[in-house]
Short mmCIF file of C-alpha atoms in Angstrom, two decimals:
data_model
loop_
_atom_site.label_atom_id
_atom_site.label_comp_id
_atom_site.label_asym_id
_atom_site.label_seq_id
_atom_site.Cartn_x
_atom_site.Cartn_y
_atom_site.Cartn_z
CA MET A 1 -23.00 -13.06 29.57
CA ASN A 2 -24.48 -10.53 32.06
CA TYR A 3 -23.78 -7.48 29.90
CA HIS A 4 -25.83 -4.24 30.11
CA GLY A 5 -26.14 -1.69 27.38
CA LEU A 6 -25.64 2.08 27.53
CA ILE A 7 -26.90 4.24 24.67
CA LEU A 8 -25.94 8.00 24.76
CA ALA A 9 -28.79 9.81 22.87
CA ALA A 10 -29.14 13.26 24.51
CA GLY A 11 -27.91 15.50 21.82
CA SER A 12 -29.97 17.52 19.28
CA GLY A 13 -27.59 16.90 16.37
CA ASN A 14 -27.38 20.60 15.24
CA ARG A 15 -26.02 19.75 11.79
CA ILE A 16 -29.24 17.73 10.95
CA ALA A 17 -31.88 19.00 13.43
CA LYS A 18 -32.34 22.13 11.30
CA LYS A 19 -33.73 19.97 8.49
CA ILE A 20 -35.38 17.21 10.42
CA ASN A 21 -37.09 18.15 13.74
CA THR A 22 -36.44 14.88 15.73
CA PRO A 23 -33.84 13.34 17.98
CA LYS A 24 -31.15 11.82 15.83
CA CYS A 25 -31.72 8.26 17.35
CA LEU A 26 -35.29 8.50 16.02
CA LEU A 27 -34.26 9.27 12.37
CA GLU A 28 -35.73 6.53 10.09
CA ILE A 29 -33.59 4.44 7.91
CA ASN A 30 -35.87 2.53 5.56
CA ASN A 31 -38.98 2.70 7.93
CA ARG A 32 -36.88 1.79 11.07
CA THR A 33 -35.30 4.29 13.48
CA ILE A 34 -31.65 4.24 14.40
CA LEU A 35 -32.60 3.42 18.08
CA GLU A 36 -34.77 0.42 16.82
CA TYR A 37 -31.75 -0.96 14.95
CA GLN A 38 -29.65 -0.58 18.12
CA ILE A 39 -32.12 -2.08 20.53
CA ASP A 40 -32.73 -5.09 18.29
CA SER A 41 -29.04 -5.61 18.13
CA PHE A 42 -28.92 -5.67 21.98
CA VAL A 43 -31.94 -8.05 22.13
CA ASN A 44 -30.27 -10.31 19.55
CA ALA A 45 -27.19 -10.47 21.81
CA ASP A 46 -29.39 -11.46 24.73
CA VAL A 47 -28.69 -8.24 26.73
CA LYS A 48 -31.41 -7.97 29.33
CA LYS A 49 -31.14 -4.28 30.41
CA ILE A 50 -30.36 -1.07 28.53
CA TYR A 51 -29.89 2.42 29.90
CA ILE A 52 -30.63 5.15 27.46
CA VAL A 53 -29.57 8.76 28.27
CA THR A 54 -32.00 11.19 26.52
CA GLY A 55 -32.24 15.01 26.35
CA PHE A 56 -33.44 16.72 23.19
CA GLN A 57 -37.17 15.94 22.69
CA SER A 58 -36.88 13.26 25.31
CA TYR A 59 -40.67 12.80 25.19
CA LYS A 60 -40.51 11.44 21.65
CA ILE A 61 -38.00 8.84 22.70
CA ASP A 62 -40.03 7.90 25.75
CA LYS A 63 -43.17 7.41 23.56
CA PHE A 64 -41.23 5.36 21.10
CA LEU A 65 -39.70 3.01 23.82
CA LYS A 66 -43.19 1.85 25.05
CA LYS A 67 -43.26 -0.78 22.33
CA TYR A 68 -40.18 -2.47 23.91
CA LYS A 69 -41.72 -3.03 27.39
CA ARG A 70 -42.06 -6.74 26.88
CA LYS A 71 -38.91 -7.34 24.93
CA ILE A 72 -36.20 -5.83 27.10
CA GLU A 73 -35.84 -3.81 30.29
CA ILE A 74 -35.16 -0.13 29.40
CA ILE A 75 -34.21 2.55 31.98
CA ILE A 76 -34.37 6.17 30.73
CA ILE A 77 -31.84 8.68 32.25
CA TYR A 78 -32.72 12.26 31.41
CA ASN A 79 -29.89 14.75 30.85
CA LYS A 80 -31.50 18.09 31.53
CA PHE A 81 -28.24 19.88 30.60
CA PHE A 82 -28.03 18.35 27.18
CA LYS A 83 -27.83 21.84 25.51
CA THR A 84 -24.60 22.83 27.24
CA THR A 85 -22.97 19.37 27.73
CA ASN A 86 -21.55 16.53 25.56
CA ASN A 87 -21.88 12.75 25.64
CA MET A 88 -19.33 12.49 28.47
CA PHE A 89 -21.71 14.19 30.80
CA SER A 90 -24.51 11.88 29.63
CA ALA A 91 -22.19 8.88 30.48
CA HIS A 92 -21.52 10.40 33.85
CA LEU A 93 -25.23 10.26 34.69
CA ALA A 94 -25.12 6.51 34.19
CA ALA A 95 -22.33 5.85 36.58
CA LYS A 96 -24.52 5.01 39.58
CA TYR A 97 -26.11 2.17 37.51
CA LEU A 98 -23.07 0.78 35.62
CA LYS A 99 -19.87 1.47 37.47
CA ASN A 100 -18.03 -1.85 38.20
CA LYS A 101 -20.36 -3.62 35.75
CA LYS A 102 -19.65 -5.07 32.29
CA PHE A 103 -21.55 -3.08 29.64
CA ILE A 104 -21.64 -2.16 25.91
CA LEU A 105 -21.40 1.57 25.27
CA CYS A 106 -22.55 3.22 22.03
CA ASN A 107 -23.67 6.61 20.71
CA GLY A 108 -27.28 7.01 19.60
CA ASP A 109 -26.46 8.13 16.11
CA VAL A 110 -25.00 4.98 14.68
CA VAL A 111 -27.26 2.60 12.66
CA VAL A 112 -26.11 -1.01 12.85
CA GLU A 113 -27.24 -4.51 11.94
CA LYS A 114 -28.63 -6.88 14.51
CA ASP A 115 -25.38 -8.91 14.86
CA THR A 116 -23.29 -5.99 15.83
CA VAL A 117 -23.59 -6.18 19.63
CA LYS A 118 -23.34 -9.98 19.58
CA LYS A 119 -20.15 -9.78 17.60
CA LEU A 120 -18.72 -7.43 20.24
CA ILE A 121 -19.78 -9.38 23.20
CA GLU A 122 -18.45 -12.67 21.66
CA GLY A 123 -15.11 -10.97 21.07
CA LYS A 124 -12.23 -12.87 22.84
CA ASN A 125 -10.93 -9.78 24.77
CA GLN A 126 -12.57 -8.21 27.89
CA ASN A 127 -12.27 -4.67 26.45
CA GLU A 128 -12.91 -4.05 22.74
CA ILE A 129 -13.76 -1.41 20.28
CA LEU A 130 -15.47 -2.27 17.12
CA ILE A 131 -13.63 -0.93 14.02
CA ASP A 132 -14.00 -0.81 10.30
CA LYS A 133 -10.77 -1.54 8.43
CA ASN A 134 -12.26 -0.61 5.03
CA PHE A 135 -13.55 2.84 5.77
CA PHE A 136 -11.72 6.03 6.79
CA ASN A 137 -13.23 9.51 7.46
CA GLU A 138 -11.88 12.61 8.90
CA GLU A 139 -15.11 13.18 10.94
CA SER A 140 -15.10 9.82 12.52
CA MET A 141 -13.50 8.65 15.78
CA LYS A 142 -10.24 6.82 15.05
CA ILE A 143 -8.13 4.38 17.06
CA GLU A 144 -4.48 3.60 16.72
CA ILE A 145 -2.80 0.19 17.56
CA ASP A 146 0.59 -0.93 18.35
CA SER A 147 2.48 -3.94 17.13
CA PHE A 148 0.74 -6.23 19.63
CA ARG A 149 -2.63 -5.03 18.34
CA LYS A 150 -3.36 -3.17 21.58
CA ILE A 151 -5.22 0.08 21.15
CA ILE A 152 -2.91 2.92 22.27
CA ASN A 153 -4.86 6.01 21.22
CA ILE A 154 -8.40 7.08 20.30
CA SER A 155 -9.20 10.44 18.80
CA LYS A 156 -10.86 12.18 15.83
CA LYS A 157 -7.47 13.81 14.95
CA ILE A 158 -5.60 10.50 14.20
CA LYS A 159 -4.42 10.56 10.58
CA LYS A 160 -4.49 7.55 8.19
CA LYS A 161 -1.53 5.35 8.63
CA LYS A 162 -1.02 2.06 6.91
CA SER A 163 -2.00 -0.90 9.05
CA LYS A 164 -1.90 1.28 12.24
CA SER A 165 -5.10 3.33 12.41
CA TYR A 166 -8.78 2.54 11.87
CA VAL A 167 -12.23 4.11 12.30
CA SER A 168 -14.15 3.30 15.33
CA ILE A 169 -17.92 2.68 14.86
CA ASP A 170 -18.52 4.09 18.39
CA PHE A 171 -19.45 0.70 19.96
CA TYR A 172 -17.27 -0.18 23.03
CA LYS A 173 -17.10 -3.36 25.29
CA LEU A 174 -15.96 -2.66 28.85
CA SER A 175 -15.11 -5.11 31.64
CA GLU A 176 -15.92 -4.45 35.36
CA HIS A 177 -12.40 -3.04 35.97
CA ALA A 178 -12.56 -0.79 32.75
CA SER A 179 -15.97 0.39 33.70
CA SER A 180 -14.71 1.45 37.12
CA LYS A 181 -11.66 3.26 35.66
CA LEU A 182 -13.74 4.96 32.92
CA PHE A 183 -16.24 6.50 35.34
CA GLU A 184 -13.43 7.64 37.66
CA LYS A 185 -11.86 9.40 34.80
CA ILE A 186 -15.27 10.93 33.69
CA GLN A 187 -15.95 12.17 37.21
CA TYR A 188 -12.46 13.71 37.43
CA HIS A 189 -12.83 15.41 33.94
CA ILE A 190 -16.21 16.74 34.67
CA LYS A 191 -15.21 18.23 38.06
CA ASN A 192 -11.83 19.62 36.95
CA ILE A 193 -11.91 20.29 33.21
CA GLY A 194 -15.50 20.59 31.98
CA LYS A 195 -18.78 19.02 30.94
CA ASN A 196 -18.65 19.63 27.17
CA ASP A 197 -16.38 16.80 25.99
CA TRP A 198 -16.65 13.44 24.36
CA THR A 199 -16.57 10.09 26.40
CA GLU A 200 -13.78 8.96 24.22
CA ILE A 201 -11.36 11.47 25.95
CA ALA A 202 -11.99 9.73 29.25
CA LEU A 203 -11.60 6.41 27.43
CA LYS A 204 -8.28 7.52 25.91
CA ASN A 205 -6.93 8.19 29.52
CA ILE A 206 -7.60 4.68 30.60
CA LEU A 207 -5.90 2.85 27.72
CA SER A 208 -2.69 2.56 29.71
CA LYS A 209 -4.44 0.92 32.65
CA CYS A 210 -6.98 -1.27 30.85
CA LYS A 211 -5.99 -3.06 27.72
CA PHE A 212 -8.39 -2.52 24.76
CA TYR A 213 -8.27 -4.42 21.47
CA PRO A 214 -9.93 -3.99 18.20
CA ASN A 215 -12.79 -6.09 17.01
CA GLU A 216 -13.35 -5.87 13.32
CA ILE A 217 -16.85 -5.45 12.11
CA GLU A 218 -16.12 -7.19 8.79
CA GLY A 219 -19.26 -7.81 6.65
CA LEU A 220 -21.76 -5.99 8.85
CA LYS A 221 -23.23 -2.71 7.78
CA TRP A 222 -23.12 0.43 9.90
CA CYS A 223 -23.40 4.22 9.43
CA GLU A 224 -22.77 7.09 11.80
CA ILE A 225 -25.27 9.93 11.09
CA ASP A 226 -24.16 13.44 11.72
CA THR A 227 -25.46 15.24 8.60
CA TYR A 228 -28.23 15.10 6.06
CA LYS A 229 -25.77 13.55 3.57
CA ASP A 230 -24.97 10.80 6.15
CA LEU A 231 -28.68 10.08 6.47
CA ILE A 232 -29.05 9.61 2.72
CA PHE A 233 -25.83 7.39 2.68
CA ALA A 234 -27.27 5.26 5.38
CA LYS A 235 -30.66 4.80 3.67
CA ASN A 236 -28.96 3.79 0.39
CA LYS A 237 -26.55 1.47 2.21
CA PHE A 238 -29.23 -0.39 4.20
CA LYS A 239 -31.55 -0.42 1.13
CA HIS A 240 -28.76 -2.00 -0.93
CA ILE A 241 -29.17 0.71 -3.44
CA LYS A 242 -25.88 -0.03 -5.20
CA LYS A 243 -26.87 -3.66 -5.83
CA LYS A 244 -30.31 -2.57 -7.20
CA ILE A 245 -28.96 0.03 -9.56
CA PHE A 246 -26.17 -2.15 -11.02
CA LYS A 247 -28.65 -4.95 -11.56
CA LYS A 248 -31.37 -2.81 -13.25
CA TYR A 249 -29.47 -0.65 -15.66
CA ASN A 250 -27.56 -1.45 -18.81
CA ASN A 251 -26.23 1.94 -19.58
CA PHE A 252 -24.63 4.59 -17.25
CA ILE A 253 -24.26 8.24 -18.24
CA VAL A 254 -22.26 9.95 -15.62
CA ASP A 255 -21.47 13.57 -14.92
CA ILE A 256 -17.77 14.57 -14.38
CA ASP A 257 -17.55 18.02 -12.75
CA GLY A 258 -18.91 17.82 -9.21
CA THR A 259 -20.03 14.24 -9.49
CA THR A 260 -16.87 12.15 -9.96
CA PHE A 261 -14.18 14.91 -9.93
CA ARG A 262 -13.88 18.37 -8.52
CA LYS A 263 -11.62 20.43 -10.76
CA GLN A 264 -8.81 18.05 -11.24
CA VAL A 265 -9.22 16.05 -8.01
CA PRO A 266 -11.24 12.72 -7.91
CA ILE A 267 -14.10 12.70 -5.42
CA ASP A 268 -13.99 10.08 -2.78
CA GLY A 269 -15.67 6.93 -4.16
CA THR A 270 -15.00 7.56 -7.83
CA SER A 271 -12.18 4.93 -8.16
CA SER A 272 -14.32 2.21 -6.69
CA PHE A 273 -17.42 3.20 -8.65
CA LEU A 274 -15.52 2.95 -11.82
CA LYS A 275 -14.21 -0.45 -11.01
CA ASN A 276 -17.82 -1.57 -10.37
CA ILE A 277 -18.71 -0.17 -13.87
CA LYS A 278 -16.08 -2.42 -15.38
CA LYS A 279 -16.82 -5.33 -13.14
CA ASN A 280 -20.42 -5.38 -14.10
CA ASN A 281 -19.70 -4.97 -17.76
CA LYS A 282 -21.85 -1.89 -18.06
CA LYS A 283 -21.94 0.40 -21.13
CA PHE A 284 -20.92 3.84 -19.87
CA PHE A 285 -20.47 7.45 -21.01
CA PHE A 286 -19.01 10.35 -19.16
CA LEU A 287 -20.97 13.42 -20.02
CA SER A 288 -19.65 16.95 -19.35
CA ASN A 289 -20.66 20.37 -20.30
CA ASN A 290 -17.10 21.50 -19.77
CA SER A 291 -15.93 22.67 -23.28
CA SER A 292 -12.60 23.88 -21.98
CA LEU A 293 -11.32 20.34 -22.03
CA ASN A 294 -10.46 17.95 -24.82
CA PHE A 295 -10.22 14.26 -24.88
CA LYS A 296 -6.47 14.31 -23.78
CA SER A 297 -7.47 16.32 -20.84
CA PHE A 298 -10.15 13.82 -19.77
CA GLU A 299 -7.86 10.95 -20.53
CA LYS A 300 -5.20 12.61 -18.19
CA LEU A 301 -7.94 13.19 -15.62
CA PHE A 302 -9.12 9.57 -15.42
CA LYS A 303 -5.53 8.26 -15.15
CA LYS A 304 -5.56 9.74 -11.62
CA VAL A 305 -7.91 6.89 -10.65
CA ASN A 306 -6.17 4.34 -12.90
CA PHE A 307 -9.10 4.11 -15.28
CA LYS A 308 -8.59 3.83 -19.10
CA ILE A 309 -11.25 5.52 -21.14
CA ASN A 310 -11.75 5.58 -24.91
CA LYS A 311 -12.86 8.49 -26.99
CA SER A 312 -16.21 6.78 -27.34
CA ASN A 313 -16.73 6.98 -23.55
CA ILE A 314 -16.50 10.80 -23.34
CA ILE A 315 -19.04 13.31 -24.64
CA ASN A 316 -18.81 16.94 -23.85
CA SER A 317 -20.70 19.99 -25.14
CA THR A 318 -18.05 20.58 -27.72
CA ASP A 319 -18.80 17.35 -29.40
CA VAL A 320 -22.45 18.16 -29.66
CA LEU A 321 -21.73 21.61 -31.04
CA ILE A 322 -19.32 20.30 -33.67
CA THR A 323 -21.97 17.66 -34.73
CA TYR A 324 -24.48 20.54 -35.21
CA LEU A 325 -22.01 22.63 -37.18
CA LYS A 326 -21.14 19.79 -39.55
CA ASP A 327 -24.75 18.77 -40.05
CA ASN A 328 -25.46 22.41 -41.03
CA LYS A 329 -22.38 22.79 -43.17
CA ILE A 330 -21.17 25.72 -41.07
CA LYS A 331 -17.41 26.11 -41.72
CA LYS A 332 -16.61 29.65 -40.45
CA VAL A 333 -17.36 30.82 -36.89
CA TYR A 334 -16.19 33.39 -34.31
CA ALA A 335 -15.81 31.59 -30.98
CA SER A 336 -14.91 32.52 -27.40
CA GLY A 337 -13.06 29.57 -25.89
CA ASN A 338 -9.56 28.53 -24.64
CA LYS A 339 -6.89 26.99 -26.89
CA LYS A 340 -8.14 23.43 -26.36
CA PHE A 341 -11.64 24.32 -27.52
CA LEU A 342 -10.40 26.29 -30.52
CA GLY A 343 -8.02 23.39 -31.33
CA GLU A 344 -11.11 21.01 -31.50
CA LEU A 345 -12.75 23.37 -34.01
CA LYS A 346 -9.61 23.60 -36.11
CA LYS A 347 -9.19 19.73 -36.03
CA ASN A 348 -12.70 19.44 -37.48
CA HIS A 349 -11.95 22.07 -40.24
CA ILE A 350 -14.02 24.84 -38.84
CA ALA A 351 -12.35 28.20 -39.27
CA VAL A 352 -12.36 30.75 -36.45
CA SER A 353 -12.55 34.45 -37.69
CA LYS A 354 -14.18 37.65 -36.80
CA ASN A 355 -14.51 38.49 -40.48
CA ASN A 356 -18.07 37.58 -41.62
CA PRO A 357 -18.62 34.37 -39.45
CA THR A 358 -21.76 32.42 -39.89
CA VAL A 359 -22.34 32.09 -36.20
CA VAL A 360 -20.90 33.38 -32.91
CA ILE A 361 -20.24 30.67 -30.21
CA VAL A 362 -19.71 31.16 -26.54
CA SER A 363 -18.08 28.39 -24.43
CA TYR A 364 -16.36 27.98 -21.12
CA ASP A 365 -13.43 30.27 -21.63
CA ASP A 366 -10.88 30.33 -18.87
CA GLU A 367 -8.76 32.59 -21.09
CA ILE A 368 -11.46 35.29 -21.50
CA ASN A 369 -10.43 38.95 -21.74
CA TYR A 370 -11.94 42.27 -22.50
CA LYS A 371 -10.95 42.21 -26.23
CA LYS A 372 -12.86 38.88 -26.80
CA MET A 373 -15.86 40.27 -25.03
CA GLN A 374 -15.70 43.45 -27.12
CA THR A 375 -15.54 41.34 -30.41
CA LEU A 376 -18.46 39.10 -29.34
CA SER A 377 -20.54 42.09 -28.50
CA GLU A 378 -19.77 43.83 -31.86
CA LEU A 379 -20.65 40.79 -33.84
CA LEU A 380 -23.91 40.29 -31.98
CA ASN A 381 -24.78 43.90 -32.55
CA LYS A 382 -24.60 43.17 -36.25
CA GLY A 383 -27.21 40.51 -35.85
CA ILE A 384 -25.04 37.40 -36.46
CA LYS A 385 -26.56 34.19 -35.20
CA PHE A 386 -25.58 33.33 -31.63
CA ILE A 387 -25.22 29.80 -30.17
CA ALA A 388 -23.46 28.40 -27.07
CA THR A 389 -21.92 25.05 -25.93
CA HIS A 390 -23.59 25.21 -22.54
CA ASP A 391 -25.04 27.74 -20.11
CA ASP A 392 -23.82 26.65 -16.62
CA ASN A 393 -23.44 29.73 -14.53
CA PHE A 394 -20.56 28.31 -12.48
CA TYR A 395 -17.85 25.66 -12.43
CA PRO A 396 -17.45 23.79 -9.13
CA SER A 397 -13.81 24.33 -8.37
CA ILE A 398 -12.13 23.04 -5.24
CA LYS A 399 -12.27 26.49 -3.73
CA GLY A 400 -15.91 27.05 -4.65
CA PRO A 401 -17.87 28.25 -7.65
CA ILE A 402 -16.03 30.14 -10.47
CA PRO A 403 -17.54 31.73 -13.64
CA ASP A 404 -18.56 29.40 -16.41
CA ALA A 405 -20.18 29.95 -19.85
CA GLY A 406 -23.38 31.01 -18.30
CA SER A 407 -21.63 34.01 -16.73
CA ILE A 408 -20.22 35.12 -20.03
CA LEU A 409 -23.79 34.75 -21.64
CA SER A 410 -25.33 36.93 -18.83
CA LEU A 411 -22.75 39.62 -19.46
CA LEU A 412 -23.45 39.61 -23.15
CA GLU A 413 -27.14 39.72 -22.69
CA THR A 414 -26.73 42.70 -20.25
CA THR A 415 -24.56 44.44 -22.85
CA THR A 416 -26.35 43.59 -26.20
CA GLY A 417 -29.80 42.25 -25.18
CA LYS A 418 -29.07 39.03 -27.17
CA LYS A 419 -29.60 35.44 -25.94
CA PRO A 420 -28.25 32.37 -27.76
CA SER A 421 -30.72 30.75 -30.18
CA LYS A 422 -29.30 27.27 -29.35
CA ILE A 423 -27.44 25.62 -26.34
CA PHE A 424 -25.92 22.26 -26.76
CA GLY A 425 -24.89 20.97 -23.33
CA LYS A 426 -27.09 19.30 -20.79
CA PRO A 427 -30.07 19.37 -20.63
CA SER A 428 -30.28 19.49 -24.45
CA VAL A 429 -31.84 16.38 -25.99
CA GLU A 430 -29.45 16.84 -28.97
CA ILE A 431 -26.80 14.92 -26.93
CA LYS A 432 -28.97 11.72 -27.34
CA LYS A 433 -27.93 11.72 -31.10
CA LEU A 434 -24.36 10.90 -30.04
CA LEU A 435 -25.49 7.96 -27.81
CA LYS A 436 -25.88 4.59 -29.38
CA ILE A 437 -27.37 2.62 -26.54
CA LYS A 438 -30.14 -0.03 -26.03
CA GLY A 439 -31.69 -1.06 -22.70
CA LYS A 440 -32.37 0.56 -19.45
CA THR A 441 -30.36 3.82 -18.85
CA ILE A 442 -29.53 5.96 -15.84
CA VAL A 443 -28.03 9.40 -15.67
CA ILE A 444 -26.03 10.30 -12.66
CA GLY A 445 -25.16 13.92 -11.86
CA ASP A 446 -25.18 16.67 -9.31
CA LYS A 447 -27.36 19.33 -11.00
CA ILE A 448 -31.16 19.11 -11.13
CA GLU A 449 -31.46 21.62 -13.91
CA LYS A 450 -28.81 20.02 -15.98
CA ASP A 451 -28.29 16.37 -15.28
CA ILE A 452 -31.72 15.38 -14.04
CA LEU A 453 -33.54 17.50 -16.59
CA PHE A 454 -31.44 16.03 -19.31
CA ALA A 455 -32.48 12.45 -18.18
CA LYS A 456 -36.15 13.54 -18.10
CA ASN A 457 -35.92 14.99 -21.69
CA CYS A 458 -34.40 11.75 -22.95
CA ASN A 459 -36.82 9.48 -20.99
CA TYR A 460 -33.97 8.05 -18.94
CA ASP A 461 -33.93 7.32 -15.19
CA SER A 462 -31.77 9.57 -13.04
CA ALA A 463 -29.92 9.77 -9.75
CA LEU A 464 -29.05 13.13 -8.11
CA VAL A 465 -25.73 13.40 -6.22
CA LEU A 466 -26.19 15.80 -3.33
CA THR A 467 -23.80 18.82 -3.30
CA GLU A 468 -23.74 21.86 -1.14
CA ASP A 469 -25.94 23.49 -3.75
CA GLU A 470 -28.64 20.74 -3.84
CA ILE A 471 -28.21 19.43 -0.26
CA GLY A 472 -31.41 19.19 1.69
CA THR A 473 -33.69 19.69 -1.38
CA ASN A 474 -34.45 16.08 -1.57
CA GLY A 475 -35.09 16.60 -5.32
CA LYS A 476 -37.84 19.09 -4.70
CA ILE A 477 -36.45 22.24 -6.28
CA HIS A 478 -38.82 21.57 -9.25
CA GLU A 479 -41.75 19.33 -8.61
CA LYS A 480 -41.65 18.25 -12.29
CA ILE A 481 -37.88 17.41 -12.27
CA LYS A 482 -37.68 14.67 -9.62
CA PRO A 483 -34.78 12.20 -9.77
CA ASP A 484 -35.45 8.53 -9.40
CA TYR A 485 -32.76 8.22 -6.73
CA ILE A 486 -30.99 10.50 -4.31
CA LEU A 487 -27.27 9.75 -3.59
CA SER A 488 -25.29 11.25 -0.70
CA SER A 489 -22.32 11.14 -3.25
CA ILE A 490 -20.83 8.77 -5.86
CA LYS A 491 -19.58 6.78 -2.79
CA ASP A 492 -23.06 5.27 -2.39
CA LEU A 493 -22.28 3.23 -5.67
CA GLU A 494 -18.70 2.30 -4.85
#
């Protein structure tokens, strides 16, 4: 076959280097580095020689590569300008070795299975780009094809089009002719335009002269790692975490806000995850602290992902509160809440009045006003019992955090000095009374102090979904509240 390999691994990976001080290619995915996965794939394809362009912490890569001396010939090319250049300049440094030669080009931040390079080399076309038809991401490099399946464009800016655009996994096969044209374009670009660009820009400029075709990766796993969340996603994917979780647990208790939906928008992966729940015949509950929504609201929400839920599948903090009020024969309250919340109280024959209520209730009130706050304060000043549906400080809206019940509670405490004697939402163990389940149970949510602590309180296992608030913590905000699993997002279980 006489193919060589070229791995571009000079960058520092700014978005992840702040958390993990190592070259991206040496990040470990289940006790093996990305570079190890890649080299093993080249060896498996019978490639005899690989060129690796290094830069950031090159000495670590040099040390790591010593173990491959007997397996494959590796030539290291050092890019001393890695801080001010991009991977096109790194590729330029390899021109004297690879121009006019057939080679496989890849970026050093993509973890792949061992048959990946072999699949590309065995492709029927001289010039190919490995693609994934079942994955689309705005951050990834995309290709566009014409009606003859010839690649006509490559760019991160390509939008999703039915049957026309696909994600590249950043593995490229080049013939001698394509190699020559690519390095000519790279040389011209560096000399006349700049050194801080992607190799794919030069590749795009030779598509009209060299015919490139897509090669579908199909059943092989791969992950490009740019961020900490990407790293977690890759670890879970290569560890088959989805398969393990669905095999181990009978019951799934799943958070809604921030885990499966953000405000009224489904989070990527939610639809497929729900299909897996049904496909595997799992018992499931969606558990939300959001007292501003009733069942009809949740039913409408899940219709957006074509998923039918029953009343028994949904538990929110309002349900737990009402159970408590009924158990304690409390029939008259004053409550801060929107029309949906107050409607749930009325439906359950609980009167809402400021005249001698048994208790004062605070919930997530997106219709709050000064008059309500004044009435709440006056009743608390009288010493009336004070309870709350939940105490989340913020609600994760599409445009960032907005005030939730906890914000109202803080204002009341500042004003009156009073705190609620009972809070019913997560992490309250009282929720368990509404769950009729047997067998192994897992709680999936995005808040350590709510979802994960709730699981711990109930002796359930838990999975933390990373958000901008928890990212990088790796479950270490509280040493005593560690989740059993860390997920990059619900997409890990789709």
